[in-house]
mmCIF file with all atom_site columns, C-alpha atoms in Angstrom:
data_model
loop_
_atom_site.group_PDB
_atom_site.id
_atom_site.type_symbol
_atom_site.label_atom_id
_atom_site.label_alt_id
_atom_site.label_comp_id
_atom_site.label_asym_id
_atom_site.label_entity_id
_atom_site.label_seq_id
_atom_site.pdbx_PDB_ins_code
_atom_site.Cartn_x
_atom_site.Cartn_y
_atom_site.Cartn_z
_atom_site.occupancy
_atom_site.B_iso_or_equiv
_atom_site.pdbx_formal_charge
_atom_site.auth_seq_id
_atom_site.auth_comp_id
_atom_site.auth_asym_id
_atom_site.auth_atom_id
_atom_site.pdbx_PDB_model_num
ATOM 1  C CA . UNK A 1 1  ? -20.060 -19.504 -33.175 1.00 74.00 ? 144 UNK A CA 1
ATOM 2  C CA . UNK A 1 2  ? -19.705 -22.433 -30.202 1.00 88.00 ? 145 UNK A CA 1
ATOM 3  C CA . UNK A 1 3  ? -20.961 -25.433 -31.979 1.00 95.00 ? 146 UNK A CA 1
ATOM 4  C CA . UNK A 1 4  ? -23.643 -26.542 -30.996 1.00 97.00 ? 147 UNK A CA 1
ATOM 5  C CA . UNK A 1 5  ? -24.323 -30.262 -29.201 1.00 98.00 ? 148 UNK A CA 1
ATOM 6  C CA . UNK A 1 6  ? -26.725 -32.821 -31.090 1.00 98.00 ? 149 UNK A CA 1
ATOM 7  C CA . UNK A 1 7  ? -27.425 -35.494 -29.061 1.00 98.00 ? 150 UNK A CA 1
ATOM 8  C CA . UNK A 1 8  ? -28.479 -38.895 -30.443 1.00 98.00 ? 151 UNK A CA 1
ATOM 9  C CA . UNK A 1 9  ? -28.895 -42.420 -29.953 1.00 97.00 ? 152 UNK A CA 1
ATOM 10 C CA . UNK A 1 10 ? -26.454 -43.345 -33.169 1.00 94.00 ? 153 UNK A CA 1
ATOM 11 C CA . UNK A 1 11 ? -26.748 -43.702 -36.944 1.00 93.00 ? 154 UNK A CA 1
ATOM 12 C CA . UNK A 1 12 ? -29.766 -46.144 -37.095 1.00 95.00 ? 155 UNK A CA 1
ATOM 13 C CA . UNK A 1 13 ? -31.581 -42.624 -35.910 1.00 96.00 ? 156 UNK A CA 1
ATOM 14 C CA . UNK A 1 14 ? -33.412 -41.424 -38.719 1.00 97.00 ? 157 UNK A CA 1
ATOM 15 C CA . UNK A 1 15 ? -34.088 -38.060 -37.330 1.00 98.00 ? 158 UNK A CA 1
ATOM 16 C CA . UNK A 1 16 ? -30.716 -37.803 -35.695 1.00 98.00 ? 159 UNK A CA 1
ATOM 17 C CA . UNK A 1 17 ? -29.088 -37.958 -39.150 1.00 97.00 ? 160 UNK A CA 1
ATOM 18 C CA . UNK A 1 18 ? -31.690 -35.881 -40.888 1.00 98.00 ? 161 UNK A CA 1
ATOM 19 C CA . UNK A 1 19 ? -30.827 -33.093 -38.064 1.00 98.00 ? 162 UNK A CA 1
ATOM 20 C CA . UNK A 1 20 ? -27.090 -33.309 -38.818 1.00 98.00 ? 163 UNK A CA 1
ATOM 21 C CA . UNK A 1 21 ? -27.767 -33.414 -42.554 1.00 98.00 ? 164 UNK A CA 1
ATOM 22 C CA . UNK A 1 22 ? -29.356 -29.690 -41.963 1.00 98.00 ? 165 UNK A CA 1
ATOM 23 C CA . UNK A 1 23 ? -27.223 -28.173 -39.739 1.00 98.00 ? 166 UNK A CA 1
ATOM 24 C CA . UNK A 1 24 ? -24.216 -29.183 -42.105 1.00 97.00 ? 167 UNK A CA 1
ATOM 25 C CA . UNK A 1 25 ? -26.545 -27.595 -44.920 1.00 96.00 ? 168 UNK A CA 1
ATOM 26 C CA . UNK A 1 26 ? -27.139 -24.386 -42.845 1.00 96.00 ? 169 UNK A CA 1
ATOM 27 C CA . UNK A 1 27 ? -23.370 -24.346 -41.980 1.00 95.00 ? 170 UNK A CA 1
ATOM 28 C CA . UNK A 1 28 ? -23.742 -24.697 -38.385 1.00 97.00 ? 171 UNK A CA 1
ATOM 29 C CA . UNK A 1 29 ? -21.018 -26.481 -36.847 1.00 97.00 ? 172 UNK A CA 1
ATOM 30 C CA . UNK A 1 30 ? -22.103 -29.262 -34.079 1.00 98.00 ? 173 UNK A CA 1
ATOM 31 C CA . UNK A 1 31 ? -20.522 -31.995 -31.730 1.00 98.00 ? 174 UNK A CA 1
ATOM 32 C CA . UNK A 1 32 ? -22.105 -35.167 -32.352 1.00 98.00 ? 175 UNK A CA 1
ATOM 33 C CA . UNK A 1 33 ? -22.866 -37.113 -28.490 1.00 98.00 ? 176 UNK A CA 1
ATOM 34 C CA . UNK A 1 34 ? -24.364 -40.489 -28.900 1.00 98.00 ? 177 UNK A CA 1
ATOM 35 C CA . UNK A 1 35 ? -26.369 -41.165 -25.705 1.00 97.00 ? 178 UNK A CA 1
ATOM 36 C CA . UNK A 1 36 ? -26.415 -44.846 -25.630 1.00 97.00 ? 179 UNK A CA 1
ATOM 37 C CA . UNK A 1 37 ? -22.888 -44.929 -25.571 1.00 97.00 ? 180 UNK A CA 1
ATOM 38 C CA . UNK A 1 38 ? -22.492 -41.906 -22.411 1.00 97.00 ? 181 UNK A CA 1
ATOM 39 C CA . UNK A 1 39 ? -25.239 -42.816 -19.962 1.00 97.00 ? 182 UNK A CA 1
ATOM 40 C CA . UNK A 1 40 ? -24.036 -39.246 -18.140 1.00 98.00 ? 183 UNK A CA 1
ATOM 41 C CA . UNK A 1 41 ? -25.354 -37.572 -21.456 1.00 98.00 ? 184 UNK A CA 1
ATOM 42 C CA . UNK A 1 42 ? -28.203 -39.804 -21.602 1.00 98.00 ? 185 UNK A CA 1
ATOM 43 C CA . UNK A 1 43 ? -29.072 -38.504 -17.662 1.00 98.00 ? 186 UNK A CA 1
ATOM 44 C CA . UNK A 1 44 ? -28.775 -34.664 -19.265 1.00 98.00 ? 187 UNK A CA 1
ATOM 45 C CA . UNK A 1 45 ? -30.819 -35.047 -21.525 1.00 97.00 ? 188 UNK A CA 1
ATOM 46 C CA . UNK A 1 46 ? -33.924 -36.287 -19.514 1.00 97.00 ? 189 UNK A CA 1
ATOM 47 C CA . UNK A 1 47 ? -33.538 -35.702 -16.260 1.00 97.00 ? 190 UNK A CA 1
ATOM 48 C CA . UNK A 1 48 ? -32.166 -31.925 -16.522 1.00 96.00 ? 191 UNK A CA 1
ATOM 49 C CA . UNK A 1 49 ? -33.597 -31.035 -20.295 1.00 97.00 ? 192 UNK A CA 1
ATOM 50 C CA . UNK A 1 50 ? -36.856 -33.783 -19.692 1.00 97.00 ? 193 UNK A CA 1
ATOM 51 C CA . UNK A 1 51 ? -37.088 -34.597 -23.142 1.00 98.00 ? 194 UNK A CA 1
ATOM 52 C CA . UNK A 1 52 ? -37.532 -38.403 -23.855 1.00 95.00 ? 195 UNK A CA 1
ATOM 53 C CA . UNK A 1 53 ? -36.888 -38.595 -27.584 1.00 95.00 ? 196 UNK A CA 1
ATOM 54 C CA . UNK A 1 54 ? -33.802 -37.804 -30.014 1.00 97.00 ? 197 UNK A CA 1
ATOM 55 C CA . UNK A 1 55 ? -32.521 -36.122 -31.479 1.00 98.00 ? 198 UNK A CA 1
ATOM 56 C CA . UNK A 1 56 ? -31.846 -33.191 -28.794 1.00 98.00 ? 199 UNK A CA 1
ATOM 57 C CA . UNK A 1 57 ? -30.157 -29.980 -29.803 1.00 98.00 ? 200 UNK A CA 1
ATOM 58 C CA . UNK A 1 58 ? -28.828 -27.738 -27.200 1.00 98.00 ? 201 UNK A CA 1
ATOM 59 C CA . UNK A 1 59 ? -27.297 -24.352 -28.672 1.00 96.00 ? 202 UNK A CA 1
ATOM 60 C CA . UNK A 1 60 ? -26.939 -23.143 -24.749 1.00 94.00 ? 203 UNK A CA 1
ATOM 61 C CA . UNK A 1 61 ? -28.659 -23.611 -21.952 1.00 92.00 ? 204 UNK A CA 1
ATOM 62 C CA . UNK A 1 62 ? -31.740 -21.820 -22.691 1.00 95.00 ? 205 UNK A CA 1
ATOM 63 C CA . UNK A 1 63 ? -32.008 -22.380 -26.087 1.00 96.00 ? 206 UNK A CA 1
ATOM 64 C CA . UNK A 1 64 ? -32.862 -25.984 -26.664 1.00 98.00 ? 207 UNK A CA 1
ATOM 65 C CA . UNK A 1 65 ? -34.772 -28.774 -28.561 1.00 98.00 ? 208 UNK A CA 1
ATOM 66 C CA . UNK A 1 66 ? -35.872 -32.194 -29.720 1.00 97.00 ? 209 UNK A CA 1
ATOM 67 C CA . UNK A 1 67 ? -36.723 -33.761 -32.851 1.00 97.00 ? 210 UNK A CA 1
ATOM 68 C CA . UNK A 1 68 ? -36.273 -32.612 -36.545 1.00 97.00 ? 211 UNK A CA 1
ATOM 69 C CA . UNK A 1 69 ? -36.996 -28.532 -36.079 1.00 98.00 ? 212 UNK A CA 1
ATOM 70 C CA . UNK A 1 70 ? -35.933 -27.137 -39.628 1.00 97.00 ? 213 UNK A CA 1
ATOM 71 C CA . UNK A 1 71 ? -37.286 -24.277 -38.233 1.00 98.00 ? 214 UNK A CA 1
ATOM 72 C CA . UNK A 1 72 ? -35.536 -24.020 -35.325 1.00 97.00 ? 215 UNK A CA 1
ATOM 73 C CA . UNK A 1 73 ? -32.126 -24.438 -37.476 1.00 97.00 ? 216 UNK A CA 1
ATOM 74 C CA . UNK A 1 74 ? -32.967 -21.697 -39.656 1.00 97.00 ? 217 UNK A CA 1
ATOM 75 C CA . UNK A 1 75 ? -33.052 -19.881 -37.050 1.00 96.00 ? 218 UNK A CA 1
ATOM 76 C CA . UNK A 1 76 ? -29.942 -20.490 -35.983 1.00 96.00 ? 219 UNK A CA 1
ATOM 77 C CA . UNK A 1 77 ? -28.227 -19.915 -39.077 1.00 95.00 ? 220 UNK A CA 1
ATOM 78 C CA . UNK A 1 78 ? -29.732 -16.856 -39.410 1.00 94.00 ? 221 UNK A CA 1
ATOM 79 C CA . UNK A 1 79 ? -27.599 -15.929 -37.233 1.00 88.00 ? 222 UNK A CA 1
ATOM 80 C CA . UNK A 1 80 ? -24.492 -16.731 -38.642 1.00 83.00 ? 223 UNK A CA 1
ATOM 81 C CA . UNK A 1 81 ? -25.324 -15.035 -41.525 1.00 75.00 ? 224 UNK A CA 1
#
């Protein structure tokens, strides 16, 4: 499996770590793109994507989402498995 991209806004994020914490849990490898720090990412993420809140996950570019989704990352892993 691609990994897939969580974007955040750094470690003082809460529910950016939380979301890493389960996706390392669930074995699902991820790339880590801080958006205050790559203002290109930051423009992907709410201009094309519209969300307005991390963390973002983007698997591909129809499968996507924001905030803590343990239910979306079971999902995932599901399909690993």
């Amino acid at each position: 499996m691609e990994p897939v991209t969580v974007y955040t806004t750094g470690p003082s994020c809460v529910k950016c770590t939380m979301t890493k914490r389960m996706l390392d849990g669930s074995g699902i490898p991820f790339v880590e793109v801080n958006v205050r720090e790559n203002p290109a990412a930051y423009a992907y993420i709410t201009e094309e994507l519209g969300y307005s809140m991390a963390p973002v996950v983007v698997v591909d570019e129809q499968d996507h989402w924001c905030d803590v989704r343990p239910d979306q990352i079971d999902r995932i892993a599901a399909h690993l498995s």
